[in-house]
Amino acid sequence: MSRRPLEGIRVADFCWVGAGSYATKILADHGADVIKVESSMKVDGLRLTPPFAERRAGVNRSGYFADRNSSKRSLALNLKHEASRELARRLIASSDIVANNFTPGTMERFGLGWPTVQQLNPRAIYLAMSMQGSTGPYSHHLGYGLTMGATVGLQHLTGDPDREPIGTGTNYPDHVPNPTHAAFVVLAALRHRARTGRGQYIDLAQIEPSLSVLGPSYLQWTVDHDAPTRQKNRDDNAAPHGVYPCRGERSWVAIVVEDDDAWQTLVRVLGIAPQPSWSTFAGRKADEDRLDHLLASTTSTWDLGDLVVELRQSGVLAEPVLDAQGVVEDEQLAARGHWVRLEHAEMGASTYNAWPHRMSRTPWRLGPAAPLLGEHTDEVCREVLGLSEGEIAGLRESGVLK
Amino acid sequence: MTASTSESSAAGRNQLTAGPESALAGVRVLDLTDLRGGYCGKMFAGLGASVTLVEPLDGVRSRHRAPVSQREGLDSLSFTFLYEATGKRSVAIDLEHPDGPGVLLRLAAAADILIEDRGPAYWNARNLGYEELSQANPRLVVTSMTPYGQMGPDSEREASDLLILARGGMLSLGGYSDGQPMRPPSNQAHVAGASFAAVASMMAFLAAERDGQGQYIDLSLQEAITMTLENAAHYWELEGTIRRSFGERQRQAGTGVIRCSDGYVFVLAGGIGGNRFWPNLVDWLTDEGVEDADRLAGEQWSDLSFIATEESKAIFSEVFGRFAAGKTKAELGERSQRWRVPLAPVNSPADVLDSPQLAHRAYFVDTPLPNGERSLFPGAPYQLSETPWLPSTEPAPAIGAHTETVLSSAGFDAEEIAQLRDQQVVR
């Protein structure tokens, strides 16, 4: 098998729940040895979050947790226990990256803040991913992806201008802006270290990448003093540009018409009688409410699959709005091998997201499946921390390794 | 990490321009993106790479793709271009001219990473496919961002942001309870593809720095958007249920968008980790003197099946809604955090510009515009103690503003450059 790009890199991973675990999954699936430090005394919330295999709850049964933790090892360490701190320090001493997404102060309470880590291991790259950053008046704030979406304007800018702002309905910042920016900056720091031998401290305030991906909306305000608003599904470059109902429940087609020829084609396929003024983009844009209304009343008589085939064959840009089942069964994603099945000791075979990129020479490889809580405790204690069987047994006895 | 070290190092270094202390100093990126992938090169530029936008003689399409600025002297440049191209250089080459591809190959020979979003058919037709590029430079990392990637039945299909959001599944999780899905702002399918492309390109670049060999990266924007489905695919697989949008309603009692005196807040007090924040919410409302706060107290509120009922949501709406109606979003944001309740104001960009937290972090940076004026831009997505993110000292480039510099640093002499200009191969 080919070499994965991050083989030889070790990560002491104190992350839990959302964006942090997703960021270290990127590193793990690309070959880094990610050692997830967790504890049955304060379980990673995602282990307790549905969906569960066979709908039976259990710390090793969450599909949500599993997807974010492929290719990692799990070390159960009760950080509330004084004796665990020395083990954590040994792990850090042998790691290249030390990652956490706690609120500021937590790692310091465990005696694992950056000044300590830097002394232990000046080559370490320390990634802190709190919500608002490690300093400032809001640094102690708590929140999740959904509240971050509200904080940075994503929610305000999504929806109908005449109704409530609704956002994406998901913890979007956890899945794209934060894990990608975290992985990117850590890789850049690895490059700096390769050239200088020096590690460094990275303070990634999760609201900041979440805001950075909305840059054009911000510039509309800061450069032009023109306040951006919710636009439903409309776009200044195309009309029609929207999502329209098809026959049946929750059946939607997305249609984008970028020029007048495509518009004439759409008129022909749907058999609608347009206003004369609609033959130009400006005319359609000026009358978009009526246009959308007419389209919706026509598309709603069509079967979604038939309409998409018909529009594509005629050269109109159209896609079905896929729900979760549609995405899992999508033939294009299947052809890309997007969904990877991994065998898990308790869950059996279950599905994981692969990555959006294929690398020709140093491909990622998912696996093994997400670890059981503490699955690799003995192995890590022996191989990484250099403990004897007797020492491991003693630590287990005194409640450190749980 | 203490406050003082973080602030002094970040603030002190941010004064510097790109230099030996940049993490990506010396990294040369050729940015051949046209409409979708501009954010990728921006991520490289922010950490000190030299990013060169390669444009047709009349510019890339993203320059004037609406919405565009109406500000005087900005020549109707798009906000996306202003944002993503600031910090990049521009070289203009006519790739339709018989001599154009040869110029690009020579630039590729002196580059580390080439990113593009037109797809391989376009490049193959100009003899600039991965084969030619890697012959010119075996160390080169070439990254292609296309709507559906380069294998499978839809590899040649054209798409746009909305269509990718639809086909990747993200749209199905948003929208109102009684209506259609709703698209997020600022082309998130493009940004998602571009930011994953940056990670993959960096990974491949590190490998090339180790062993001198480049590679090809095929990135699908649809797959990048599929990463946003959260647990929806797993709900379908493990429970056979389809996750839907909760839109303007509460997902469960205590989670949803709530109107207040000057807008909205998003409250996430219900259903997190065994409803661990609920007692904080009740304490908060009691402390505020909310008369019927006790309607939210009691064992049943930690029962997930109870907080899923319409009855419990209605009680929450009544009690919390009445309280919130008399407070501003800023007040609610502030007080909820004092009581450890996850709640955030639904901020507009104007609200965010006033954030004391972002002011403390100097997040928005004063940035030059092409008309000689300046404006605030979103700044560092991360603060690094040794190699900080750097704001651009130059505005978004005019078409071909750096053609001469870039060509001469790739080894073209003055005479060659003059000739290429005369023949309108470059601008």
PDB file of C-alpha atoms in Angstrom, chain A residues 5-6 22 30 50-52 55 63-64 67-68 108 114-115 132-142 144 146-147 150-151 153-160 163-166 168-172 175-176 180-181 184-185 187-188 191-192 195 198-203 205 208-209 211-224 228 232-237 241-243 250 252 254 256 258 312 317-325 327-328 330-333 335-336 338-339 341 350-351 353-362, chain B residues 1 3 7 23-25 27 39 43 47 65-67 69-71 74 79-80 83 148-154 157-158 160 162-163 166-170 172-176 178-186 188 191-192 195-196 198-200 202-203 206 209-211 213-220 222-224 226-239 242-244 247-248 257 264 266 268 272 277 337 340 342 344-350 352 356-358 360-361 363 375-378 381-387:
ATOM      1  CA  PRO A   5       1.150  11.742   3.535  1.00  0.00           C
ATOM      2  CA  LEU A   6       1.293  12.237   7.317  1.00  0.00           C
ATOM      3  CA  TYR A  22     -13.231  16.582  12.636  1.00  0.00           C
ATOM      4  CA  HIS A  30      -3.989  10.956   6.071  1.00  0.00           C
ATOM      5  CA  PRO A  50     -27.679   9.442  18.315  1.00  0.00           C
ATOM      6  CA  PRO A  51     -27.929   7.822  15.860  1.00  0.00           C
ATOM      7  CA  PHE A  52     -26.844   4.553  17.468  1.00  0.00           C
ATOM      8  CA  ARG A  55     -30.894   2.131  17.947  1.00  0.00           C
ATOM      9  CA  GLY A  63     -22.659   6.758  14.206  1.00  0.00           C
ATOM     10  CA  TYR A  64     -22.161  10.499  14.727  1.00  0.00           C
ATOM     11  CA  ASP A  67     -17.724   9.224  11.527  1.00  0.00           C
ATOM     12  CA  ARG A  68     -15.556  11.884  13.180  1.00  0.00           C
ATOM     13  CA  GLU A 108      -4.045  25.061  31.943  1.00  0.00           C
ATOM     14  CA  TRP A 114       1.284  26.116  26.080  1.00  0.00           C
ATOM     15  CA  PRO A 115       4.143  27.360  28.290  1.00  0.00           C
ATOM     16  CA  GLN A 132     -14.009  32.895  20.670  1.00  0.00           C
ATOM     17  CA  GLY A 133     -10.245  32.612  21.115  1.00  0.00           C
ATOM     18  CA  SER A 134      -7.996  32.385  24.155  1.00  0.00           C
ATOM     19  CA  THR A 135      -8.142  36.081  25.068  1.00  0.00           C
ATOM     20  CA  GLY A 136     -10.690  38.881  24.988  1.00  0.00           C
ATOM     21  CA  PRO A 137     -13.979  39.775  26.672  1.00  0.00           C
ATOM     22  CA  TYR A 138     -15.903  36.830  25.166  1.00  0.00           C
ATOM     23  CA  SER A 139     -13.155  34.217  25.495  1.00  0.00           C
ATOM     24  CA  HIS A 140     -15.115  32.365  28.172  1.00  0.00           C
ATOM     25  CA  HIS A 141     -18.307  32.148  26.062  1.00  0.00           C
ATOM     26  CA  LEU A 142     -19.711  28.739  25.349  1.00  0.00           C
ATOM     27  CA  TYR A 144     -21.786  25.196  19.364  1.00  0.00           C
ATOM     28  CA  LEU A 146     -25.393  26.514  15.479  1.00  0.00           C
ATOM     29  CA  THR A 147     -24.791  29.431  17.839  1.00  0.00           C
ATOM     30  CA  ALA A 150     -25.887  33.032  14.485  1.00  0.00           C
ATOM     31  CA  THR A 151     -22.904  34.963  15.881  1.00  0.00           C
ATOM     32  CA  GLY A 153     -24.032  36.353  10.320  1.00  0.00           C
ATOM     33  CA  LEU A 154     -24.592  33.042   8.548  1.00  0.00           C
ATOM     34  CA  GLN A 155     -28.044  32.729  10.073  1.00  0.00           C
ATOM     35  CA  HIS A 156     -28.969  36.379   9.452  1.00  0.00           C
ATOM     36  CA  LEU A 157     -28.115  35.971   5.764  1.00  0.00           C
ATOM     37  CA  THR A 158     -29.957  32.693   5.123  1.00  0.00           C
ATOM     38  CA  GLY A 159     -33.677  32.599   4.415  1.00  0.00           C
ATOM     39  CA  ASP A 160     -36.495  34.854   3.284  1.00  0.00           C
ATOM     40  CA  ARG A 163     -39.415  35.945   7.565  1.00  0.00           C
ATOM     41  CA  GLU A 164     -37.191  34.707  10.402  1.00  0.00           C
ATOM     42  CA  PRO A 165     -33.505  34.219   9.679  1.00  0.00           C
ATOM     43  CA  ILE A 166     -33.036  30.456   9.733  1.00  0.00           C
ATOM     44  CA  THR A 168     -28.452  26.179   7.484  1.00  0.00           C
ATOM     45  CA  GLY A 169     -30.166  24.026  10.124  1.00  0.00           C
ATOM     46  CA  THR A 170     -26.789  22.444  10.869  1.00  0.00           C
ATOM     47  CA  ASN A 171     -23.587  23.139  12.775  1.00  0.00           C
ATOM     48  CA  TYR A 172     -22.008  24.258   9.500  1.00  0.00           C
ATOM     49  CA  HIS A 175     -17.870  20.715   9.238  1.00  0.00           C
ATOM     50  CA  VAL A 176     -16.152  22.980   6.756  1.00  0.00           C
ATOM     51  CA  THR A 180     -10.225  22.815   7.060  1.00  0.00           C
ATOM     52  CA  HIS A 181      -8.643  25.938   8.500  1.00  0.00           C
ATOM     53  CA  PHE A 184      -4.302  23.873   6.935  1.00  0.00           C
ATOM     54  CA  VAL A 185      -2.674  25.983   9.619  1.00  0.00           C
ATOM     55  CA  LEU A 187       0.298  21.721   8.147  1.00  0.00           C
ATOM     56  CA  ALA A 188       1.799  25.154   7.558  1.00  0.00           C
ATOM     57  CA  ARG A 191       6.472  23.167   7.330  1.00  0.00           C
ATOM     58  CA  HIS A 192       7.870  25.961   9.474  1.00  0.00           C
ATOM     59  CA  ARG A 195      12.749  24.457   8.323  1.00  0.00           C
ATOM     60  CA  ARG A 198      10.593  25.197  16.198  1.00  0.00           C
ATOM     61  CA  GLY A 199       7.011  24.451  17.120  1.00  0.00           C
ATOM     62  CA  GLN A 200       4.491  27.162  17.903  1.00  0.00           C
ATOM     63  CA  TYR A 201       1.192  28.121  19.471  1.00  0.00           C
ATOM     64  CA  ILE A 202      -1.879  28.459  17.266  1.00  0.00           C
ATOM     65  CA  ASP A 203      -4.969  30.171  18.610  1.00  0.00           C
ATOM     66  CA  ALA A 205     -11.044  31.060  17.519  1.00  0.00           C
ATOM     67  CA  GLU A 208     -13.026  33.527  12.917  1.00  0.00           C
ATOM     68  CA  PRO A 209     -12.773  30.916  10.131  1.00  0.00           C
ATOM     69  CA  LEU A 211     -16.602  34.488   9.475  1.00  0.00           C
ATOM     70  CA  SER A 212     -13.749  34.325   6.979  1.00  0.00           C
ATOM     71  CA  VAL A 213     -15.801  32.102   4.659  1.00  0.00           C
ATOM     72  CA  LEU A 214     -18.462  34.846   4.493  1.00  0.00           C
ATOM     73  CA  GLY A 215     -15.967  37.473   3.309  1.00  0.00           C
ATOM     74  CA  PRO A 216     -17.843  38.715   0.220  1.00  0.00           C
ATOM     75  CA  SER A 217     -20.983  39.414   2.279  1.00  0.00           C
ATOM     76  CA  TYR A 218     -18.871  41.416   4.717  1.00  0.00           C
ATOM     77  CA  LEU A 219     -17.218  43.420   1.960  1.00  0.00           C
ATOM     78  CA  GLN A 220     -20.624  44.415   0.617  1.00  0.00           C
ATOM     79  CA  TRP A 221     -21.072  46.151   3.969  1.00  0.00           C
ATOM     80  CA  THR A 222     -17.556  47.425   4.666  1.00  0.00           C
ATOM     81  CA  VAL A 223     -16.625  48.514   1.120  1.00  0.00           C
ATOM     82  CA  ASP A 224     -20.007  49.718  -0.178  1.00  0.00           C
ATOM     83  CA  PRO A 228     -26.465  42.382   2.654  1.00  0.00           C
ATOM     84  CA  LYS A 232     -34.095  33.209  -0.502  1.00  0.00           C
ATOM     85  CA  ASN A 233     -32.442  31.177  -3.273  1.00  0.00           C
ATOM     86  CA  ARG A 234     -31.937  34.046  -5.661  1.00  0.00           C
ATOM     87  CA  ASP A 235     -28.696  35.150  -7.232  1.00  0.00           C
ATOM     88  CA  ASP A 236     -27.727  38.350  -9.049  1.00  0.00           C
ATOM     89  CA  ASN A 237     -26.294  36.366 -11.966  1.00  0.00           C
ATOM     90  CA  HIS A 241     -32.412  30.754  -9.887  1.00  0.00           C
ATOM     91  CA  GLY A 242     -34.222  28.765  -7.283  1.00  0.00           C
ATOM     92  CA  VAL A 243     -35.582  25.613  -5.765  1.00  0.00           C
ATOM     93  CA  ARG A 250     -40.570  17.298   0.002  1.00  0.00           C
ATOM     94  CA  TRP A 252     -37.530  19.774  -4.870  1.00  0.00           C
ATOM     95  CA  ALA A 254     -32.896  23.338  -8.176  1.00  0.00           C
ATOM     96  CA  VAL A 256     -30.363  27.807 -12.658  1.00  0.00           C
ATOM     97  CA  GLU A 258     -27.823  31.901 -16.716  1.00  0.00           C
ATOM     98  CA  ARG A 312     -30.425  18.146 -18.362  1.00  0.00           C
ATOM     99  CA  LEU A 317     -28.785  23.354 -15.399  1.00  0.00           C
ATOM    100  CA  ALA A 318     -30.827  21.401 -12.860  1.00  0.00           C
ATOM    101  CA  GLU A 319     -30.258  19.105  -9.903  1.00  0.00           C
ATOM    102  CA  PRO A 320     -32.508  17.306  -7.465  1.00  0.00           C
ATOM    103  CA  VAL A 321     -32.325  18.457  -3.842  1.00  0.00           C
ATOM    104  CA  LEU A 322     -31.032  15.222  -2.336  1.00  0.00           C
ATOM    105  CA  ASP A 323     -31.948  14.279   1.211  1.00  0.00           C
ATOM    106  CA  ALA A 324     -29.794  11.965   3.319  1.00  0.00           C
ATOM    107  CA  GLN A 325     -31.038   8.834   1.587  1.00  0.00           C
ATOM    108  CA  VAL A 327     -26.960  11.375  -0.942  1.00  0.00           C
ATOM    109  CA  VAL A 328     -26.121   7.934   0.458  1.00  0.00           C
ATOM    110  CA  ASP A 330     -26.229   8.978  -5.196  1.00  0.00           C
ATOM    111  CA  GLU A 331     -24.548   7.300  -8.126  1.00  0.00           C
ATOM    112  CA  GLN A 332     -21.944  10.014  -8.593  1.00  0.00           C
ATOM    113  CA  LEU A 333     -20.791   9.787  -4.975  1.00  0.00           C
ATOM    114  CA  ALA A 335     -18.615   6.199  -8.395  1.00  0.00           C
ATOM    115  CA  ARG A 336     -16.184   8.349  -6.399  1.00  0.00           C
ATOM    116  CA  HIS A 338     -17.299   8.613  -1.186  1.00  0.00           C
ATOM    117  CA  TRP A 339     -18.943   6.350   1.397  1.00  0.00           C
ATOM    118  CA  ARG A 341     -17.671   0.982   5.071  1.00  0.00           C
ATOM    119  CA  SER A 350     -20.992   1.140   9.162  1.00  0.00           C
ATOM    120  CA  THR A 351     -20.567   4.084   6.849  1.00  0.00           C
ATOM    121  CA  ASN A 353     -17.473  10.017   4.946  1.00  0.00           C
ATOM    122  CA  ALA A 354     -14.348   9.920   2.843  1.00  0.00           C
ATOM    123  CA  TRP A 355     -12.658  13.169   1.781  1.00  0.00           C
ATOM    124  CA  PRO A 356     -13.543  15.285  -1.248  1.00  0.00           C
ATOM    125  CA  HIS A 357     -10.100  14.913  -2.826  1.00  0.00           C
ATOM    126  CA  ARG A 358      -8.211  12.052  -4.428  1.00  0.00           C
ATOM    127  CA  MET A 359      -4.415  12.268  -4.242  1.00  0.00           C
ATOM    128  CA  SER A 360      -2.568  10.392  -6.981  1.00  0.00           C
ATOM    129  CA  ARG A 361       0.624   9.564  -5.083  1.00  0.00           C
ATOM    130  CA  THR A 362      -0.033   9.779  -1.332  1.00  0.00           C
TER     131      THR A 362
ATOM    132  CA  MET B   1      -1.233  30.056  27.203  1.00  0.00           C
ATOM    133  CA  ALA B   3      -3.067  36.350  27.552  1.00  0.00           C
ATOM    134  CA  GLU B   7      -1.315  39.209  22.347  1.00  0.00           C
ATOM    135  CA  ALA B  23       5.240  29.737   7.443  1.00  0.00           C
ATOM    136  CA  LEU B  24       4.909  29.538   3.668  1.00  0.00           C
ATOM    137  CA  ALA B  25       7.747  31.851   2.686  1.00  0.00           C
ATOM    138  CA  VAL B  27       6.143  28.749  -1.659  1.00  0.00           C
ATOM    139  CA  TYR B  39     -10.513  31.048  -1.658  1.00  0.00           C
ATOM    140  CA  MET B  43      -5.499  30.692   2.290  1.00  0.00           C
ATOM    141  CA  LEU B  47       0.436  32.500   5.473  1.00  0.00           C
ATOM    142  CA  ARG B  65     -19.425  38.359 -11.233  1.00  0.00           C
ATOM    143  CA  ALA B  66     -22.305  39.979  -9.308  1.00  0.00           C
ATOM    144  CA  PRO B  67     -22.701  41.252  -6.687  1.00  0.00           C
ATOM    145  CA  SER B  69     -19.063  47.059  -5.856  1.00  0.00           C
ATOM    146  CA  GLN B  70     -20.661  50.367  -6.788  1.00  0.00           C
ATOM    147  CA  ARG B  71     -17.925  52.296  -5.018  1.00  0.00           C
ATOM    148  CA  LEU B  74     -13.518  50.190  -8.160  1.00  0.00           C
ATOM    149  CA  PHE B  79     -16.869  41.543  -3.669  1.00  0.00           C
ATOM    150  CA  THR B  80     -15.681  37.969  -4.073  1.00  0.00           C
ATOM    151  CA  TYR B  83     -11.829  39.547  -1.042  1.00  0.00           C
ATOM    152  CA  TYR B 148     -18.396  16.499  -9.351  1.00  0.00           C
ATOM    153  CA  GLY B 149     -14.776  15.359  -9.588  1.00  0.00           C
ATOM    154  CA  GLN B 150     -13.188  13.481 -12.442  1.00  0.00           C
ATOM    155  CA  MET B 151     -14.690  10.030 -12.335  1.00  0.00           C
ATOM    156  CA  GLY B 152     -18.262   8.873 -12.447  1.00  0.00           C
ATOM    157  CA  PRO B 153     -21.251   9.682 -14.666  1.00  0.00           C
ATOM    158  CA  ASP B 154     -21.315  13.398 -13.835  1.00  0.00           C
ATOM    159  CA  ARG B 157     -21.429  18.079 -15.789  1.00  0.00           C
ATOM    160  CA  GLU B 158     -21.486  21.848 -15.372  1.00  0.00           C
ATOM    161  CA  SER B 160     -23.200  26.256  -9.955  1.00  0.00           C
ATOM    162  CA  LEU B 162     -26.895  26.292  -5.702  1.00  0.00           C
ATOM    163  CA  LEU B 163     -26.862  23.090  -7.760  1.00  0.00           C
ATOM    164  CA  ALA B 166     -28.655  20.646  -3.768  1.00  0.00           C
ATOM    165  CA  ARG B 167     -26.825  17.594  -5.077  1.00  0.00           C
ATOM    166  CA  GLY B 168     -24.509  17.391  -2.067  1.00  0.00           C
ATOM    167  CA  GLY B 169     -27.482  17.231   0.320  1.00  0.00           C
ATOM    168  CA  MET B 170     -26.840  20.376   2.364  1.00  0.00           C
ATOM    169  CA  SER B 172     -32.255  19.469   2.355  1.00  0.00           C
ATOM    170  CA  LEU B 173     -31.293  20.211   5.960  1.00  0.00           C
ATOM    171  CA  GLY B 174     -32.226  23.910   5.768  1.00  0.00           C
ATOM    172  CA  GLY B 175     -35.335  25.925   4.912  1.00  0.00           C
ATOM    173  CA  TYR B 176     -38.662  26.761   6.527  1.00  0.00           C
ATOM    174  CA  ASP B 178     -43.615  24.963   5.224  1.00  0.00           C
ATOM    175  CA  GLY B 179     -41.471  25.748   2.250  1.00  0.00           C
ATOM    176  CA  GLN B 180     -38.448  25.204   0.141  1.00  0.00           C
ATOM    177  CA  PRO B 181     -34.826  24.774   1.207  1.00  0.00           C
ATOM    178  CA  MET B 182     -32.769  27.971   1.546  1.00  0.00           C
ATOM    179  CA  ARG B 183     -29.282  28.660   0.252  1.00  0.00           C
ATOM    180  CA  PRO B 184     -26.615  30.144   2.547  1.00  0.00           C
ATOM    181  CA  PRO B 185     -24.701  33.294   1.442  1.00  0.00           C
ATOM    182  CA  SER B 186     -21.316  33.804  -0.221  1.00  0.00           C
ATOM    183  CA  GLN B 188     -20.452  28.089   0.314  1.00  0.00           C
ATOM    184  CA  VAL B 191     -15.630  27.950  -0.482  1.00  0.00           C
ATOM    185  CA  ALA B 192     -16.001  24.418   0.871  1.00  0.00           C
ATOM    186  CA  SER B 195     -10.770  25.129   1.540  1.00  0.00           C
ATOM    187  CA  PHE B 196     -10.562  21.344   1.309  1.00  0.00           C
ATOM    188  CA  ALA B 198      -6.074  24.031   0.235  1.00  0.00           C
ATOM    189  CA  VAL B 199      -5.650  21.268   2.823  1.00  0.00           C
ATOM    190  CA  ALA B 200      -5.028  18.604   0.186  1.00  0.00           C
ATOM    191  CA  MET B 202      -0.661  21.591   1.384  1.00  0.00           C
ATOM    192  CA  MET B 203      -0.491  17.918   2.286  1.00  0.00           C
ATOM    193  CA  LEU B 206       4.788  18.840   2.214  1.00  0.00           C
ATOM    194  CA  GLU B 209       9.289  19.096  -0.105  1.00  0.00           C
ATOM    195  CA  ARG B 210      10.383  15.815   1.484  1.00  0.00           C
ATOM    196  CA  ASP B 211      10.981  13.727  -1.609  1.00  0.00           C
ATOM    197  CA  GLN B 213       7.846  14.445  -6.238  1.00  0.00           C
ATOM    198  CA  GLY B 214       4.579  16.185  -7.023  1.00  0.00           C
ATOM    199  CA  GLN B 215       1.171  14.699  -7.650  1.00  0.00           C
ATOM    200  CA  TYR B 216      -2.308  15.315  -8.967  1.00  0.00           C
ATOM    201  CA  ILE B 217      -5.317  16.085  -6.794  1.00  0.00           C
ATOM    202  CA  ASP B 218      -8.871  15.626  -8.035  1.00  0.00           C
ATOM    203  CA  LEU B 219     -11.353  17.446  -5.807  1.00  0.00           C
ATOM    204  CA  SER B 220     -15.140  17.260  -6.020  1.00  0.00           C
ATOM    205  CA  GLN B 222     -20.169  17.923  -4.331  1.00  0.00           C
ATOM    206  CA  GLU B 223     -18.176  15.742  -1.944  1.00  0.00           C
ATOM    207  CA  ALA B 224     -16.969  18.834  -0.063  1.00  0.00           C
ATOM    208  CA  THR B 226     -21.503  16.244   1.529  1.00  0.00           C
ATOM    209  CA  MET B 227     -19.124  16.726   4.474  1.00  0.00           C
ATOM    210  CA  THR B 228     -21.713  19.154   5.914  1.00  0.00           C
ATOM    211  CA  LEU B 229     -24.441  16.549   6.411  1.00  0.00           C
ATOM    212  CA  GLU B 230     -23.460  16.134  10.039  1.00  0.00           C
ATOM    213  CA  ASN B 231     -25.156  12.929  11.248  1.00  0.00           C
ATOM    214  CA  ALA B 232     -27.882  12.852   8.585  1.00  0.00           C
ATOM    215  CA  ALA B 233     -26.344  10.041   6.515  1.00  0.00           C
ATOM    216  CA  HIS B 234     -25.872   7.993   9.673  1.00  0.00           C
ATOM    217  CA  TYR B 235     -29.460   8.576  10.792  1.00  0.00           C
ATOM    218  CA  TRP B 236     -30.529   7.142   7.486  1.00  0.00           C
ATOM    219  CA  GLU B 237     -28.143   4.219   7.661  1.00  0.00           C
ATOM    220  CA  LEU B 238     -28.590   3.259  11.319  1.00  0.00           C
ATOM    221  CA  GLU B 239     -32.176   4.261  12.040  1.00  0.00           C
ATOM    222  CA  ILE B 242     -34.445  11.193   7.243  1.00  0.00           C
ATOM    223  CA  ARG B 243     -33.275  14.280   9.083  1.00  0.00           C
ATOM    224  CA  ARG B 244     -35.231  17.379   8.109  1.00  0.00           C
ATOM    225  CA  GLY B 247     -36.370  25.981  10.156  1.00  0.00           C
ATOM    226  CA  GLU B 248     -38.181  28.668  12.113  1.00  0.00           C
ATOM    227  CA  VAL B 257     -34.710  31.120  16.745  1.00  0.00           C
ATOM    228  CA  TYR B 264     -33.605  37.565  16.918  1.00  0.00           C
ATOM    229  CA  PHE B 266     -30.654  31.647  18.546  1.00  0.00           C
ATOM    230  CA  LEU B 268     -29.526  26.194  22.199  1.00  0.00           C
ATOM    231  CA  ILE B 272     -27.533  19.172  24.684  1.00  0.00           C
ATOM    232  CA  PHE B 277     -27.800  23.549  30.281  1.00  0.00           C
ATOM    233  CA  GLN B 337     -23.377  33.651  28.852  1.00  0.00           C
ATOM    234  CA  ARG B 340     -23.744  29.513  31.039  1.00  0.00           C
ATOM    235  CA  PRO B 342     -25.613  28.644  24.954  1.00  0.00           C
ATOM    236  CA  ALA B 344     -26.186  33.854  20.511  1.00  0.00           C
ATOM    237  CA  PRO B 345     -27.579  36.991  18.956  1.00  0.00           C
ATOM    238  CA  VAL B 346     -28.497  36.555  15.296  1.00  0.00           C
ATOM    239  CA  ASN B 347     -25.977  39.155  14.161  1.00  0.00           C
ATOM    240  CA  SER B 348     -25.872  41.078  10.907  1.00  0.00           C
ATOM    241  CA  PRO B 349     -22.458  41.968   9.470  1.00  0.00           C
ATOM    242  CA  ALA B 350     -22.934  45.478  10.899  1.00  0.00           C
ATOM    243  CA  VAL B 352     -20.351  41.826  13.984  1.00  0.00           C
ATOM    244  CA  PRO B 356     -15.725  43.929  21.284  1.00  0.00           C
ATOM    245  CA  GLN B 357     -14.257  40.428  21.042  1.00  0.00           C
ATOM    246  CA  LEU B 358     -13.253  40.828  17.419  1.00  0.00           C
ATOM    247  CA  HIS B 360      -9.829  42.877  20.944  1.00  0.00           C
ATOM    248  CA  ARG B 361      -8.438  40.325  18.504  1.00  0.00           C
ATOM    249  CA  TYR B 363      -9.798  40.604  13.462  1.00  0.00           C
ATOM    250  CA  SER B 375     -11.569  49.401   3.812  1.00  0.00           C
ATOM    251  CA  LEU B 376     -11.948  46.861   6.591  1.00  0.00           C
ATOM    252  CA  PHE B 377     -11.689  43.225   5.484  1.00  0.00           C
ATOM    253  CA  PRO B 378     -12.107  40.020   7.506  1.00  0.00           C
ATOM    254  CA  PRO B 381      -8.601  33.144  10.588  1.00  0.00           C
ATOM    255  CA  TYR B 382      -5.941  32.015  13.082  1.00  0.00           C
ATOM    256  CA  GLN B 383      -3.266  33.576  15.256  1.00  0.00           C
ATOM    257  CA  LEU B 384       0.152  31.926  15.185  1.00  0.00           C
ATOM    258  CA  SER B 385       2.850  32.762  17.717  1.00  0.00           C
ATOM    259  CA  GLU B 386       5.818  32.347  15.336  1.00  0.00           C
ATOM    260  CA  THR B 387       4.515  32.799  11.815  1.00  0.00           C
TER     261      THR B 387
END
